[in-house]
Structure formats: C-alpha cells, structure tokens
Amino acid sequence: MSYFAIMFETDDTNFSRVEDAIHTVSKGECQKISHNFWIVKTTIHPDAKKVRDYIKNYLKLDFDDKVFVVAVKNDESPWASWGLEKKVVDWLTSKP
C-alpha cells in the first residue's frame, strides 16, 4: 500500500473526469485536500510514475493540463497542516 499526493490542473469541463480517475486509482481511498489537491492510498499502482500515467489519460494534454504526483512516506510527523477542514484532518489522522 502506498500513499501519494496528487495536484492537477485542467479546465472546468474536464475537472470531474480527473476526479473520477483519482477515485478509481485509489478505489475510493482518497481525500480532497483543496480544489485540485488530493491524498490517495493505492495498492494498484506502486509508484508515482504509474499513478501519473493513469491520471494523465484523463487530462487534455493539448490544453496545457498538468499533473504532479509525489509519494507520501509514513514516518514520524509525515504531514502538517493549518486551516484545513476538520473532516480532512480526521481522514489524514486516521491513516496509518
């Protein structure tokens, strides 16, 4: 099991398609942190490149869409936040 942070940019007409792809790649084990930033847990894709390649299939590459994926490691204090909604912090805190 791996955790990844995903940030993407796309136009409003394509936004829900990309969010659906994020739900699919994580089998629903995901949390929207802000407008276009997600944390996902996945067992399907073991590395950031494979997650990126999956999400990229849902982007409009000829319209300057972007995606950034980075692995989130579980170690001491793996994340810190300020100003996030309580449900987001609760979700992040509940994960091993």
CSV table of C-alpha atoms in Angstrom, one decimal:
chain,number,residue,atom,x,y,z
A,1,MET,CA,0.0,0.0,0.0
A,2,SER,CA,1.3,3.4,-1.0
A,3,TYR,CA,0.2,7.0,-0.4
A,4,PHE,CA,0.5,9.7,-3.0
A,5,ALA,CA,-0.2,13.4,-3.2
A,6,ILE,CA,-1.7,14.4,-6.5
A,7,MET,CA,-2.1,18.0,-7.8
A,8,PHE,CA,-3.6,18.7,-11.2
A,9,GLU,CA,-4.8,21.5,-13.4
A,10,THR,CA,-7.4,21.1,-16.1
A,11,ASP,CA,-10.3,23.2,-17.4
A,12,ASP,CA,-13.7,23.2,-15.6
A,13,THR,CA,-15.3,20.9,-18.3
A,14,ASN,CA,-12.8,18.1,-17.6
A,15,PHE,CA,-12.5,18.5,-13.8
A,16,SER,CA,-14.9,15.8,-12.8
A,17,ARG,CA,-13.3,13.3,-15.2
A,18,VAL,CA,-10.0,13.7,-13.5
A,19,GLU,CA,-11.6,13.5,-10.0
A,20,ASP,CA,-13.3,10.3,-11.1
A,21,ALA,CA,-9.9,8.9,-12.2
A,22,ILE,CA,-8.5,9.7,-8.8
A,23,HIS,CA,-11.3,7.8,-7.1
A,24,THR,CA,-10.7,4.9,-9.4
A,25,VAL,CA,-6.9,4.7,-9.0
A,26,SER,CA,-7.4,4.8,-5.2
A,27,LYS,CA,-10.5,2.6,-5.1
A,28,GLY,CA,-12.2,5.3,-3.1
A,29,GLU,CA,-9.3,5.6,-0.5
A,30,CYS,CA,-8.7,9.3,-1.1
A,31,GLN,CA,-9.3,12.7,0.4
A,32,LYS,CA,-9.6,16.0,-1.4
A,33,ILE,CA,-7.4,18.5,0.5
A,34,SER,CA,-8.2,21.5,-1.6
A,35,HIS,CA,-9.7,22.4,-5.1
A,36,ASN,CA,-7.2,20.4,-7.1
A,37,PHE,CA,-5.0,18.6,-4.5
A,38,TRP,CA,-5.7,15.1,-3.2
A,39,ILE,CA,-4.1,12.4,-1.0
A,40,VAL,CA,-4.7,8.9,-2.2
A,41,LYS,CA,-3.9,5.4,-0.9
A,42,THR,CA,-3.4,2.8,-3.6
A,43,THR,CA,-2.4,-0.8,-4.0
A,44,ILE,CA,-3.0,-0.8,-7.7
A,45,HIS,CA,-0.1,1.4,-8.7
A,46,PRO,CA,3.1,1.1,-6.6
A,47,ASP,CA,4.9,4.2,-7.7
A,48,ALA,CA,4.3,7.9,-8.6
A,49,LYS,CA,5.1,7.3,-12.3
A,50,LYS,CA,2.3,4.7,-12.7
A,51,VAL,CA,-0.2,6.9,-10.8
A,52,ARG,CA,0.8,9.9,-13.0
A,53,ASP,CA,0.4,7.8,-16.2
A,54,TYR,CA,-3.1,6.7,-15.1
A,55,ILE,CA,-4.3,10.2,-14.3
A,56,LYS,CA,-2.6,11.6,-17.4
A,57,ASN,CA,-5.1,9.5,-19.5
A,58,TYR,CA,-7.9,11.8,-18.3
A,59,LEU,CA,-6.1,15.1,-18.9
A,60,LYS,CA,-6.3,17.2,-22.1
A,61,LEU,CA,-2.6,17.3,-22.9
A,62,ASP,CA,-3.1,19.7,-25.8
A,63,PHE,CA,-4.7,22.3,-23.5
A,64,ASP,CA,-1.7,22.7,-21.1
A,65,ASP,CA,-3.2,20.4,-18.4
A,66,LYS,CA,-0.8,19.4,-15.7
A,67,VAL,CA,-0.4,16.7,-13.1
A,68,PHE,CA,2.1,16.3,-10.2
A,69,VAL,CA,2.3,13.1,-8.2
A,70,VAL,CA,4.6,12.6,-5.2
A,71,ALA,CA,4.9,9.6,-2.8
A,72,VAL,CA,4.0,10.4,0.8
A,73,LYS,CA,6.1,8.4,3.2
A,74,ASN,CA,4.9,7.2,6.5
A,75,ASP,CA,7.4,8.3,9.1
A,76,GLU,CA,7.4,10.5,12.2
A,77,SER,CA,5.4,13.6,11.5
A,78,PRO,CA,4.7,12.7,7.9
A,79,TRP,CA,2.4,15.8,7.4
A,80,ALA,CA,1.4,19.1,9.0
A,81,SER,CA,-1.4,21.4,8.2
A,82,TRP,CA,-3.1,24.7,9.0
A,83,GLY,CA,-6.6,25.8,8.1
A,84,LEU,CA,-7.9,22.5,6.7
A,85,GLU,CA,-11.4,21.4,7.3
A,86,LYS,CA,-11.9,19.1,10.3
A,87,LYS,CA,-13.0,16.1,8.1
A,88,VAL,CA,-9.8,16.4,6.1
A,89,VAL,CA,-7.6,16.4,9.2
A,90,ASP,CA,-9.6,13.5,10.7
A,91,TRP,CA,-9.2,11.5,7.5
A,92,LEU,CA,-5.4,12.2,7.4
A,93,THR,CA,-5.0,11.4,11.1
A,94,SER,CA,-6.9,8.1,10.8
A,95,LYS,CA,-4.5,6.6,8.3
A,96,PRO,CA,-1.5,4.5,9.4
